[in-house]
Amino acid sequence: MSPDRDIERIVLIGFMASGKSTVGRQVATLLDWDFIDFDEEIERRTARTVRDIFAQDGERAFRDLEARLTAELAAAQHVVLAPGGGWITQPELLRAMPDGTHVVWLRISPERAVERARLSGTHRPLLAGEDPLGKAVRLLERREPLYRMADTVLDVDDRSVRELADEIVRSLSRSRAGR
Ligand code: S3P
């Protein structure tokens, strides 16, 4: 195992409501690493909600904020990063992550994503309004090829946070051993 194969950071990608934040927090606890949820960090720094940023400035402005935050955090060590589900629509951000980055896709079905999003209380501008399931299906269709860039894929429907977190930690050891 050469030092440059060591994993310094994990990025959890996946559709809205796939559990990036809850699972990410648990993984960070297991590893004793830091955890950063991009939506929360953007809201904290701008003192605005994601909902307001989308409504007042548009999606493009939000994507720019995600890109800036990524550039700042890309080299952070011993950290679990959970960007929002649309972060992957700028795939150059993922490609620019340095060596030592382990990317995990939490794969969720559109049906389950919409159900969880409805129950969560978090406003998701891109699923709001008429036909959220149709919107989720179409967004997922466009994004799936991008999520596939991940090193590890985990199906999250019907799995507990703890199970998923344990599996991610295990995938890390496999990756450390040289995949
Ligand atoms: C988005 C996902 C959201 C949030 C914003 C846009 C998306 O984050 O960043 O509403 O484009 O998929 P979650 O994946 O945490 O819901």
Short mmCIF file of N, CA and C and ligand atoms in Angstrom, two decimals:
data_model
loop_
_atom_site.label_atom_id
_atom_site.label_comp_id
_atom_site.label_asym_id
_atom_site.label_seq_id
_atom_site.Cartn_x
_atom_site.Cartn_y
_atom_site.Cartn_z
N MET A 1 0.85 -1.20 0.00
CA MET A 1 0.00 0.00 0.00
C MET A 1 0.89 1.25 0.00
N SER A 2 0.89 1.97 -1.09
CA SER A 2 1.70 3.18 -1.11
C SER A 2 0.89 4.33 -0.52
N PRO A 3 1.56 5.33 0.06
CA PRO A 3 0.83 6.39 0.76
C PRO A 3 -0.20 7.08 -0.13
N ASP A 4 0.09 7.21 -1.44
CA ASP A 4 -0.85 7.97 -2.27
C ASP A 4 -2.15 7.20 -2.54
N ARG A 5 -2.21 5.94 -2.12
CA ARG A 5 -3.47 5.20 -2.24
C ARG A 5 -4.37 5.43 -1.03
N ASP A 6 -3.81 6.06 -0.02
CA ASP A 6 -4.59 6.27 1.20
C ASP A 6 -5.77 7.19 0.95
N ILE A 7 -6.89 6.85 1.56
CA ILE A 7 -8.09 7.66 1.39
C ILE A 7 -8.09 8.77 2.43
N GLU A 8 -8.18 9.99 1.94
CA GLU A 8 -8.16 11.17 2.83
C GLU A 8 -9.55 11.76 3.02
N ARG A 9 -10.44 11.49 2.04
CA ARG A 9 -11.78 12.09 2.10
C ARG A 9 -12.77 11.22 1.34
N ILE A 10 -14.01 11.30 1.79
CA ILE A 10 -15.09 10.58 1.12
C ILE A 10 -16.07 11.62 0.60
N VAL A 11 -16.54 11.42 -0.63
CA VAL A 11 -17.62 12.27 -1.15
C VAL A 11 -18.83 11.37 -1.39
N LEU A 12 -19.95 11.72 -0.78
CA LEU A 12 -21.18 10.96 -0.98
C LEU A 12 -22.01 11.68 -2.02
N ILE A 13 -22.27 10.99 -3.13
CA ILE A 13 -23.10 11.59 -4.16
C ILE A 13 -24.39 10.79 -4.27
N GLY A 14 -25.38 11.37 -4.91
CA GLY A 14 -26.64 10.66 -5.08
C GLY A 14 -27.79 11.62 -5.11
N PHE A 15 -28.93 11.09 -5.51
CA PHE A 15 -30.12 11.91 -5.73
C PHE A 15 -30.62 12.49 -4.41
N MET A 16 -31.50 13.49 -4.55
CA MET A 16 -32.14 14.07 -3.37
C MET A 16 -32.74 12.98 -2.48
N ALA A 17 -32.60 13.18 -1.18
CA ALA A 17 -33.21 12.29 -0.19
C ALA A 17 -32.64 10.88 -0.20
N SER A 18 -31.45 10.71 -0.76
CA SER A 18 -30.85 9.37 -0.76
C SER A 18 -30.13 9.07 0.56
N GLY A 19 -30.04 10.05 1.44
CA GLY A 19 -29.46 9.81 2.76
C GLY A 19 -28.02 10.27 2.89
N LYS A 20 -27.58 11.13 1.97
CA LYS A 20 -26.18 11.58 2.01
C LYS A 20 -25.82 12.21 3.36
N SER A 21 -26.74 13.01 3.89
CA SER A 21 -26.42 13.70 5.15
C SER A 21 -26.45 12.76 6.35
N THR A 22 -27.50 11.95 6.45
CA THR A 22 -27.59 11.07 7.63
C THR A 22 -26.49 10.00 7.58
N VAL A 23 -26.32 9.39 6.42
CA VAL A 23 -25.30 8.34 6.31
C VAL A 23 -23.91 8.98 6.47
N GLY A 24 -23.72 10.13 5.86
CA GLY A 24 -22.42 10.81 5.92
C GLY A 24 -22.03 11.13 7.36
N ARG A 25 -22.99 11.61 8.13
CA ARG A 25 -22.72 11.92 9.54
C ARG A 25 -22.28 10.66 10.29
N GLN A 26 -22.98 9.57 10.00
CA GLN A 26 -22.66 8.30 10.69
C GLN A 26 -21.26 7.80 10.29
N VAL A 27 -20.94 7.90 9.01
CA VAL A 27 -19.61 7.48 8.55
C VAL A 27 -18.54 8.32 9.24
N ALA A 28 -18.77 9.62 9.30
CA ALA A 28 -17.80 10.51 9.93
C ALA A 28 -17.61 10.14 11.41
N THR A 29 -18.71 9.80 12.07
CA THR A 29 -18.61 9.39 13.48
C THR A 29 -17.78 8.11 13.60
N LEU A 30 -18.07 7.14 12.72
CA LEU A 30 -17.34 5.86 12.79
C LEU A 30 -15.84 6.06 12.57
N LEU A 31 -15.50 6.98 11.68
CA LEU A 31 -14.08 7.17 11.34
C LEU A 31 -13.41 8.23 12.22
N ASP A 32 -14.24 8.93 13.00
CA ASP A 32 -13.77 10.09 13.75
C ASP A 32 -13.20 11.16 12.80
N TRP A 33 -13.94 11.39 11.72
CA TRP A 33 -13.61 12.43 10.74
C TRP A 33 -14.62 13.56 10.86
N ASP A 34 -14.33 14.68 10.15
CA ASP A 34 -15.30 15.77 10.09
C ASP A 34 -16.38 15.45 9.04
N PHE A 35 -17.49 16.16 9.15
CA PHE A 35 -18.56 15.98 8.19
C PHE A 35 -19.03 17.35 7.71
N ILE A 36 -19.16 17.49 6.41
CA ILE A 36 -19.68 18.77 5.88
C ILE A 36 -20.81 18.51 4.89
N ASP A 37 -21.97 19.05 5.23
CA ASP A 37 -23.14 19.00 4.36
C ASP A 37 -23.14 20.31 3.55
N PHE A 38 -23.03 20.19 2.22
CA PHE A 38 -22.87 21.39 1.40
C PHE A 38 -24.06 22.35 1.51
N ASP A 39 -25.28 21.80 1.49
CA ASP A 39 -26.46 22.69 1.55
C ASP A 39 -26.42 23.50 2.85
N GLU A 40 -26.12 22.80 3.96
CA GLU A 40 -26.08 23.49 5.25
C GLU A 40 -24.98 24.55 5.28
N GLU A 41 -23.83 24.18 4.71
CA GLU A 41 -22.69 25.10 4.72
C GLU A 41 -23.00 26.34 3.86
N ILE A 42 -23.64 26.11 2.72
CA ILE A 42 -24.01 27.24 1.85
C ILE A 42 -25.03 28.13 2.55
N GLU A 43 -25.99 27.50 3.24
CA GLU A 43 -27.01 28.30 3.95
C GLU A 43 -26.35 29.11 5.08
N ARG A 44 -25.41 28.47 5.76
CA ARG A 44 -24.74 29.17 6.87
C ARG A 44 -23.94 30.36 6.35
N ARG A 45 -23.19 30.12 5.27
CA ARG A 45 -22.31 31.18 4.77
C ARG A 45 -23.07 32.33 4.12
N THR A 46 -24.17 32.01 3.46
CA THR A 46 -24.91 33.08 2.76
C THR A 46 -26.01 33.66 3.66
N ALA A 47 -26.26 32.98 4.78
CA ALA A 47 -27.38 33.36 5.66
C ALA A 47 -28.69 33.38 4.87
N ARG A 48 -28.83 32.47 3.91
CA ARG A 48 -30.07 32.34 3.13
C ARG A 48 -30.37 30.85 2.99
N THR A 49 -31.63 30.54 2.72
CA THR A 49 -31.96 29.13 2.52
C THR A 49 -31.73 28.76 1.05
N VAL A 50 -31.54 27.46 0.84
CA VAL A 50 -31.39 26.97 -0.54
C VAL A 50 -32.64 27.37 -1.33
N ARG A 51 -33.79 27.26 -0.69
CA ARG A 51 -35.04 27.63 -1.35
C ARG A 51 -35.01 29.07 -1.85
N ASP A 52 -34.54 30.00 -1.00
CA ASP A 52 -34.48 31.41 -1.39
C ASP A 52 -33.45 31.65 -2.49
N ILE A 53 -32.32 30.96 -2.40
CA ILE A 53 -31.29 31.16 -3.43
C ILE A 53 -31.85 30.74 -4.80
N PHE A 54 -32.52 29.58 -4.84
CA PHE A 54 -33.13 29.12 -6.10
C PHE A 54 -34.19 30.12 -6.57
N ALA A 55 -35.04 30.55 -5.63
CA ALA A 55 -36.18 31.39 -6.03
C ALA A 55 -35.72 32.77 -6.47
N GLN A 56 -34.71 33.33 -5.79
CA GLN A 56 -34.34 34.72 -6.07
C GLN A 56 -33.23 34.84 -7.11
N ASP A 57 -32.28 33.90 -7.08
CA ASP A 57 -31.12 34.04 -7.98
C ASP A 57 -31.07 32.97 -9.05
N GLY A 58 -31.84 31.88 -8.86
CA GLY A 58 -31.87 30.82 -9.87
C GLY A 58 -30.87 29.72 -9.59
N GLU A 59 -31.08 28.60 -10.29
CA GLU A 59 -30.24 27.41 -10.07
C GLU A 59 -28.78 27.69 -10.39
N ARG A 60 -28.52 28.47 -11.45
CA ARG A 60 -27.13 28.73 -11.87
C ARG A 60 -26.32 29.32 -10.71
N ALA A 61 -26.94 30.26 -10.01
CA ALA A 61 -26.25 30.92 -8.90
C ALA A 61 -25.93 29.91 -7.80
N PHE A 62 -26.87 29.00 -7.55
CA PHE A 62 -26.63 27.97 -6.53
C PHE A 62 -25.49 27.05 -6.95
N ARG A 63 -25.46 26.68 -8.24
CA ARG A 63 -24.38 25.81 -8.73
C ARG A 63 -23.02 26.50 -8.58
N ASP A 64 -22.99 27.81 -8.79
CA ASP A 64 -21.73 28.55 -8.62
C ASP A 64 -21.26 28.49 -7.16
N LEU A 65 -22.22 28.59 -6.25
CA LEU A 65 -21.86 28.50 -4.82
C LEU A 65 -21.31 27.11 -4.51
N GLU A 66 -21.94 26.08 -5.09
CA GLU A 66 -21.44 24.71 -4.87
C GLU A 66 -20.02 24.57 -5.41
N ALA A 67 -19.77 25.16 -6.58
CA ALA A 67 -18.44 25.04 -7.20
C ALA A 67 -17.39 25.73 -6.34
N ARG A 68 -17.74 26.91 -5.82
CA ARG A 68 -16.78 27.64 -4.99
C ARG A 68 -16.46 26.88 -3.70
N LEU A 69 -17.50 26.33 -3.11
CA LEU A 69 -17.30 25.56 -1.87
C LEU A 69 -16.43 24.33 -2.15
N THR A 70 -16.68 23.68 -3.27
CA THR A 70 -15.89 22.50 -3.63
C THR A 70 -14.42 22.85 -3.77
N ALA A 71 -14.14 23.94 -4.46
CA ALA A 71 -12.74 24.33 -4.66
C ALA A 71 -12.06 24.55 -3.31
N GLU A 72 -12.82 25.10 -2.40
CA GLU A 72 -12.25 25.39 -1.08
C GLU A 72 -12.01 24.12 -0.27
N LEU A 73 -12.90 23.14 -0.40
CA LEU A 73 -12.83 21.96 0.47
C LEU A 73 -12.12 20.77 -0.16
N ALA A 74 -11.81 20.87 -1.46
CA ALA A 74 -11.36 19.69 -2.20
C ALA A 74 -10.18 18.98 -1.54
N ALA A 75 -9.28 19.74 -0.97
CA ALA A 75 -8.08 19.10 -0.42
C ALA A 75 -8.20 18.81 1.07
N ALA A 76 -9.36 19.05 1.66
CA ALA A 76 -9.52 18.80 3.10
C ALA A 76 -9.24 17.32 3.39
N GLN A 77 -8.69 17.07 4.57
CA GLN A 77 -8.32 15.70 4.92
C GLN A 77 -9.20 15.18 6.05
N HIS A 78 -9.42 13.88 6.01
CA HIS A 78 -10.21 13.22 7.05
C HIS A 78 -11.58 13.87 7.20
N VAL A 79 -12.25 13.91 6.07
CA VAL A 79 -13.55 14.57 6.03
C VAL A 79 -14.50 13.79 5.13
N VAL A 80 -15.76 13.78 5.53
CA VAL A 80 -16.82 13.23 4.68
C VAL A 80 -17.60 14.41 4.12
N LEU A 81 -17.68 14.50 2.81
CA LEU A 81 -18.36 15.62 2.16
C LEU A 81 -19.68 15.13 1.56
N ALA A 82 -20.74 15.88 1.83
CA ALA A 82 -22.05 15.51 1.28
C ALA A 82 -22.62 16.69 0.49
N PRO A 83 -22.26 16.79 -0.79
CA PRO A 83 -22.86 17.84 -1.61
C PRO A 83 -24.30 17.49 -1.96
N GLY A 84 -25.07 18.47 -2.41
CA GLY A 84 -26.46 18.21 -2.80
C GLY A 84 -26.52 17.33 -4.04
N GLY A 85 -27.73 16.84 -4.30
CA GLY A 85 -27.90 15.86 -5.38
C GLY A 85 -27.55 16.36 -6.78
N GLY A 86 -27.54 17.69 -6.96
CA GLY A 86 -27.26 18.23 -8.29
C GLY A 86 -25.81 18.64 -8.49
N TRP A 87 -25.02 18.42 -7.48
CA TRP A 87 -23.58 18.78 -7.56
C TRP A 87 -22.94 18.09 -8.75
N ILE A 88 -23.39 16.88 -9.02
CA ILE A 88 -22.78 16.06 -10.08
C ILE A 88 -23.06 16.62 -11.47
N THR A 89 -24.01 17.56 -11.58
CA THR A 89 -24.29 18.14 -12.91
C THR A 89 -23.15 19.03 -13.37
N GLN A 90 -22.18 19.26 -12.50
CA GLN A 90 -20.92 19.90 -12.91
C GLN A 90 -19.82 18.84 -12.70
N PRO A 91 -19.76 17.86 -13.57
CA PRO A 91 -18.88 16.71 -13.29
C PRO A 91 -17.40 17.10 -13.21
N GLU A 92 -17.07 18.26 -13.75
CA GLU A 92 -15.67 18.70 -13.65
C GLU A 92 -15.27 18.90 -12.18
N LEU A 93 -16.25 19.15 -11.31
CA LEU A 93 -15.92 19.32 -9.89
C LEU A 93 -15.44 17.99 -9.30
N LEU A 94 -16.09 16.92 -9.71
CA LEU A 94 -15.67 15.60 -9.24
C LEU A 94 -14.31 15.23 -9.84
N ARG A 95 -14.19 15.50 -11.15
CA ARG A 95 -12.92 15.14 -11.81
C ARG A 95 -11.75 15.88 -11.20
N ALA A 96 -11.99 17.07 -10.64
CA ALA A 96 -10.88 17.86 -10.10
C ALA A 96 -10.54 17.48 -8.66
N MET A 97 -11.29 16.54 -8.08
CA MET A 97 -10.96 16.16 -6.70
C MET A 97 -9.59 15.46 -6.70
N PRO A 98 -8.78 15.77 -5.72
CA PRO A 98 -7.41 15.22 -5.72
C PRO A 98 -7.36 13.72 -5.40
N ASP A 99 -6.20 13.12 -5.62
CA ASP A 99 -5.97 11.73 -5.21
C ASP A 99 -6.36 11.58 -3.74
N GLY A 100 -6.77 10.39 -3.39
CA GLY A 100 -7.15 10.16 -2.00
C GLY A 100 -8.63 10.42 -1.76
N THR A 101 -9.37 10.66 -2.84
CA THR A 101 -10.82 10.90 -2.70
C THR A 101 -11.58 9.62 -3.06
N HIS A 102 -12.43 9.19 -2.17
CA HIS A 102 -13.24 7.99 -2.41
C HIS A 102 -14.70 8.44 -2.59
N VAL A 103 -15.27 8.12 -3.75
CA VAL A 103 -16.60 8.63 -4.10
C VAL A 103 -17.62 7.50 -4.02
N VAL A 104 -18.66 7.70 -3.24
CA VAL A 104 -19.69 6.68 -3.06
C VAL A 104 -21.03 7.22 -3.57
N TRP A 105 -21.68 6.45 -4.42
CA TRP A 105 -23.01 6.82 -4.92
C TRP A 105 -24.06 6.09 -4.09
N LEU A 106 -24.89 6.85 -3.39
CA LEU A 106 -26.05 6.27 -2.70
C LEU A 106 -27.20 6.27 -3.70
N ARG A 107 -27.49 5.07 -4.24
CA ARG A 107 -28.48 4.97 -5.32
C ARG A 107 -29.87 4.70 -4.75
N ILE A 108 -30.79 5.57 -5.08
CA ILE A 108 -32.17 5.46 -4.59
C ILE A 108 -33.12 5.43 -5.77
N SER A 109 -34.24 4.74 -5.61
CA SER A 109 -35.24 4.74 -6.69
C SER A 109 -35.98 6.08 -6.66
N PRO A 110 -36.49 6.53 -7.81
CA PRO A 110 -37.21 7.81 -7.81
C PRO A 110 -38.44 7.76 -6.92
N GLU A 111 -39.11 6.61 -6.86
CA GLU A 111 -40.31 6.48 -6.01
C GLU A 111 -39.96 6.74 -4.55
N ARG A 112 -38.89 6.07 -4.09
CA ARG A 112 -38.50 6.21 -2.70
C ARG A 112 -38.00 7.63 -2.41
N ALA A 113 -37.28 8.20 -3.38
CA ALA A 113 -36.76 9.57 -3.19
C ALA A 113 -37.91 10.55 -2.99
N VAL A 114 -38.93 10.42 -3.82
CA VAL A 114 -40.05 11.34 -3.73
C VAL A 114 -40.81 11.15 -2.41
N GLU A 115 -40.96 9.90 -2.01
CA GLU A 115 -41.65 9.61 -0.76
C GLU A 115 -40.87 10.21 0.43
N ARG A 116 -39.57 9.97 0.44
CA ARG A 116 -38.76 10.49 1.54
C ARG A 116 -38.73 12.02 1.53
N ALA A 117 -38.62 12.58 0.33
CA ALA A 117 -38.57 14.05 0.23
C ALA A 117 -39.86 14.65 0.77
N ARG A 118 -40.99 14.00 0.48
CA ARG A 118 -42.29 14.50 0.94
C ARG A 118 -42.36 14.46 2.47
N LEU A 119 -41.80 13.42 3.06
CA LEU A 119 -41.87 13.25 4.52
C LEU A 119 -40.83 14.10 5.27
N SER A 120 -39.79 14.53 4.57
CA SER A 120 -38.63 15.10 5.28
C SER A 120 -38.83 16.52 5.79
N GLY A 121 -39.68 17.29 5.13
CA GLY A 121 -39.82 18.68 5.56
C GLY A 121 -38.79 19.61 4.93
N THR A 122 -37.77 19.05 4.25
CA THR A 122 -36.80 19.91 3.55
C THR A 122 -37.39 20.29 2.20
N HIS A 123 -37.39 21.59 1.89
CA HIS A 123 -37.93 22.01 0.59
C HIS A 123 -36.92 21.70 -0.51
N ARG A 124 -37.37 20.99 -1.53
CA ARG A 124 -36.51 20.71 -2.68
C ARG A 124 -37.09 21.40 -3.91
N PRO A 125 -36.50 22.53 -4.29
CA PRO A 125 -37.10 23.33 -5.38
C PRO A 125 -37.31 22.51 -6.66
N LEU A 126 -36.41 21.58 -6.94
CA LEU A 126 -36.50 20.86 -8.23
C LEU A 126 -37.57 19.77 -8.23
N LEU A 127 -38.14 19.48 -7.05
CA LEU A 127 -39.24 18.50 -7.01
C LEU A 127 -40.57 19.18 -6.66
N ALA A 128 -40.53 20.49 -6.47
CA ALA A 128 -41.73 21.20 -6.01
C ALA A 128 -42.77 21.29 -7.13
N GLY A 129 -44.02 21.44 -6.74
CA GLY A 129 -45.09 21.64 -7.73
C GLY A 129 -45.67 20.33 -8.22
N GLU A 130 -46.24 20.40 -9.43
CA GLU A 130 -46.93 19.26 -10.02
C GLU A 130 -45.98 18.10 -10.33
N ASP A 131 -46.47 16.91 -10.23
CA ASP A 131 -45.81 15.68 -10.69
C ASP A 131 -44.35 15.52 -10.22
N PRO A 132 -44.14 15.50 -8.89
CA PRO A 132 -42.76 15.33 -8.39
C PRO A 132 -42.11 14.03 -8.89
N LEU A 133 -42.92 12.97 -9.01
CA LEU A 133 -42.32 11.70 -9.45
C LEU A 133 -41.81 11.81 -10.89
N GLY A 134 -42.60 12.43 -11.75
CA GLY A 134 -42.16 12.63 -13.14
C GLY A 134 -40.87 13.45 -13.18
N LYS A 135 -40.83 14.47 -12.34
CA LYS A 135 -39.62 15.32 -12.29
C LYS A 135 -38.42 14.50 -11.83
N ALA A 136 -38.64 13.67 -10.79
CA ALA A 136 -37.54 12.86 -10.25
C ALA A 136 -37.04 11.87 -11.31
N VAL A 137 -37.98 11.24 -12.01
CA VAL A 137 -37.58 10.26 -13.02
C VAL A 137 -36.73 10.93 -14.10
N ARG A 138 -37.18 12.09 -14.56
CA ARG A 138 -36.45 12.76 -15.64
C ARG A 138 -35.08 13.25 -15.18
N LEU A 139 -35.02 13.80 -13.96
CA LEU A 139 -33.73 14.27 -13.44
C LEU A 139 -32.75 13.11 -13.27
N LEU A 140 -33.28 12.01 -12.72
CA LEU A 140 -32.42 10.84 -12.48
C LEU A 140 -31.88 10.27 -13.79
N GLU A 141 -32.74 10.26 -14.81
CA GLU A 141 -32.31 9.75 -16.12
C GLU A 141 -31.09 10.52 -16.61
N ARG A 142 -31.17 11.85 -16.44
CA ARG A 142 -30.05 12.69 -16.91
C ARG A 142 -28.82 12.52 -16.03
N ARG A 143 -29.04 12.29 -14.74
CA ARG A 143 -27.90 12.30 -13.81
C ARG A 143 -27.24 10.93 -13.63
N GLU A 144 -27.99 9.87 -13.90
CA GLU A 144 -27.42 8.54 -13.60
C GLU A 144 -26.05 8.30 -14.22
N PRO A 145 -25.86 8.66 -15.50
CA PRO A 145 -24.54 8.42 -16.08
C PRO A 145 -23.43 9.16 -15.32
N LEU A 146 -23.80 10.28 -14.70
CA LEU A 146 -22.80 11.05 -13.95
C LEU A 146 -22.54 10.41 -12.58
N TYR A 147 -23.61 10.00 -11.91
CA TYR A 147 -23.43 9.32 -10.61
C TYR A 147 -22.57 8.06 -10.77
N ARG A 148 -22.63 7.46 -11.96
CA ARG A 148 -21.84 6.23 -12.19
C ARG A 148 -20.34 6.45 -12.12
N MET A 149 -19.91 7.70 -12.08
CA MET A 149 -18.47 7.96 -11.95
C MET A 149 -17.94 7.55 -10.57
N ALA A 150 -18.83 7.22 -9.65
CA ALA A 150 -18.42 6.88 -8.28
C ALA A 150 -17.53 5.63 -8.25
N ASP A 151 -16.74 5.51 -7.20
CA ASP A 151 -15.90 4.32 -7.00
C ASP A 151 -16.74 3.16 -6.48
N THR A 152 -17.76 3.47 -5.68
CA THR A 152 -18.60 2.45 -5.05
C THR A 152 -20.06 2.85 -5.21
N VAL A 153 -20.91 1.86 -5.48
CA VAL A 153 -22.35 2.13 -5.59
C VAL A 153 -23.06 1.34 -4.51
N LEU A 154 -23.95 2.00 -3.77
CA LEU A 154 -24.73 1.31 -2.75
C LEU A 154 -26.21 1.60 -2.98
N ASP A 155 -27.01 0.54 -3.06
CA ASP A 155 -28.46 0.72 -3.16
C ASP A 155 -29.01 1.00 -1.77
N VAL A 156 -29.75 2.09 -1.64
CA VAL A 156 -30.15 2.51 -0.29
C VAL A 156 -31.59 2.17 0.06
N ASP A 157 -32.43 1.87 -0.95
CA ASP A 157 -33.83 1.56 -0.63
C ASP A 157 -33.83 0.40 0.37
N ASP A 158 -34.61 0.51 1.42
CA ASP A 158 -34.78 -0.56 2.42
C ASP A 158 -33.52 -0.90 3.21
N ARG A 159 -32.55 -0.01 3.24
CA ARG A 159 -31.37 -0.30 4.07
C ARG A 159 -31.23 0.78 5.15
N SER A 160 -30.74 0.36 6.30
CA SER A 160 -30.66 1.32 7.40
C SER A 160 -29.40 2.18 7.27
N VAL A 161 -29.45 3.31 7.94
CA VAL A 161 -28.31 4.23 7.94
C VAL A 161 -27.06 3.51 8.44
N ARG A 162 -27.24 2.75 9.51
CA ARG A 162 -26.10 2.07 10.12
C ARG A 162 -25.47 1.04 9.16
N GLU A 163 -26.35 0.26 8.50
CA GLU A 163 -25.85 -0.73 7.53
C GLU A 163 -25.04 -0.06 6.43
N LEU A 164 -25.59 1.03 5.92
CA LEU A 164 -24.93 1.71 4.81
C LEU A 164 -23.60 2.31 5.25
N ALA A 165 -23.61 2.90 6.45
CA ALA A 165 -22.38 3.51 6.96
C ALA A 165 -21.30 2.45 7.14
N ASP A 166 -21.69 1.30 7.71
CA ASP A 166 -20.71 0.22 7.91
C ASP A 166 -20.14 -0.22 6.57
N GLU A 167 -21.03 -0.33 5.58
CA GLU A 167 -20.57 -0.80 4.27
C GLU A 167 -19.60 0.20 3.63
N ILE A 168 -19.86 1.47 3.84
CA ILE A 168 -18.95 2.48 3.28
C ILE A 168 -17.57 2.36 3.93
N VAL A 169 -17.57 2.18 5.24
CA VAL A 169 -16.28 2.05 5.93
C VAL A 169 -15.54 0.81 5.41
N ARG A 170 -16.31 -0.27 5.16
CA ARG A 170 -15.67 -1.47 4.60
C ARG A 170 -15.13 -1.22 3.19
N SER A 171 -15.89 -0.49 2.38
CA SER A 171 -15.45 -0.23 1.00
C SER A 171 -14.16 0.58 1.00
N LEU A 172 -14.01 1.35 2.05
CA LEU A 172 -12.81 2.16 2.20
C LEU A 172 -11.58 1.26 2.40
N SER A 173 -11.74 0.26 3.24
CA SER A 173 -10.60 -0.63 3.48
C SER A 173 -10.25 -1.38 2.21
N ARG A 174 -11.30 -1.78 1.44
CA ARG A 174 -11.02 -2.48 0.16
C ARG A 174 -10.25 -1.55 -0.76
N SER A 175 -10.69 -0.29 -0.78
CA SER A 175 -10.06 0.68 -1.67
C SER A 175 -8.62 0.92 -1.23
N ARG A 176 -8.43 1.02 0.06
CA ARG A 176 -7.08 1.20 0.60
C ARG A 176 -6.17 0.06 0.22
N ALA A 177 -6.79 -1.13 0.17
CA ALA A 177 -5.98 -2.32 -0.16
C ALA A 177 -5.67 -2.38 -1.65
N GLY A 178 -6.26 -1.49 -2.42
CA GLY A 178 -5.89 -1.41 -3.83
C GLY A 178 -6.94 -1.95 -4.77
N ARG A 179 -8.22 -1.93 -4.33
CA ARG A 179 -9.37 -2.30 -5.17
C ARG A 179 -9.15 -3.48 -6.10
C1 S3P B 1 -30.62 19.54 -5.40
C2 S3P B 1 -30.51 18.79 -4.23
C3 S3P B 1 -30.64 19.38 -2.89
C4 S3P B 1 -30.23 20.86 -2.90
C5 S3P B 1 -30.99 21.59 -3.97
C6 S3P B 1 -30.77 21.01 -5.38
C7 S3P B 1 -30.55 18.84 -6.70
O1 S3P B 1 -29.84 18.66 -1.95
O2 S3P B 1 -28.85 20.99 -3.11
O3 S3P B 1 -32.36 21.53 -3.65
O4 S3P B 1 -30.36 19.53 -7.74
O5 S3P B 1 -30.67 17.60 -6.74
P1 S3P B 1 -30.22 17.16 -1.43
O6 S3P B 1 -29.64 16.19 -2.41
O7 S3P B 1 -29.56 17.09 -0.10
O8 S3P B 1 -31.70 17.09 -1.37
#
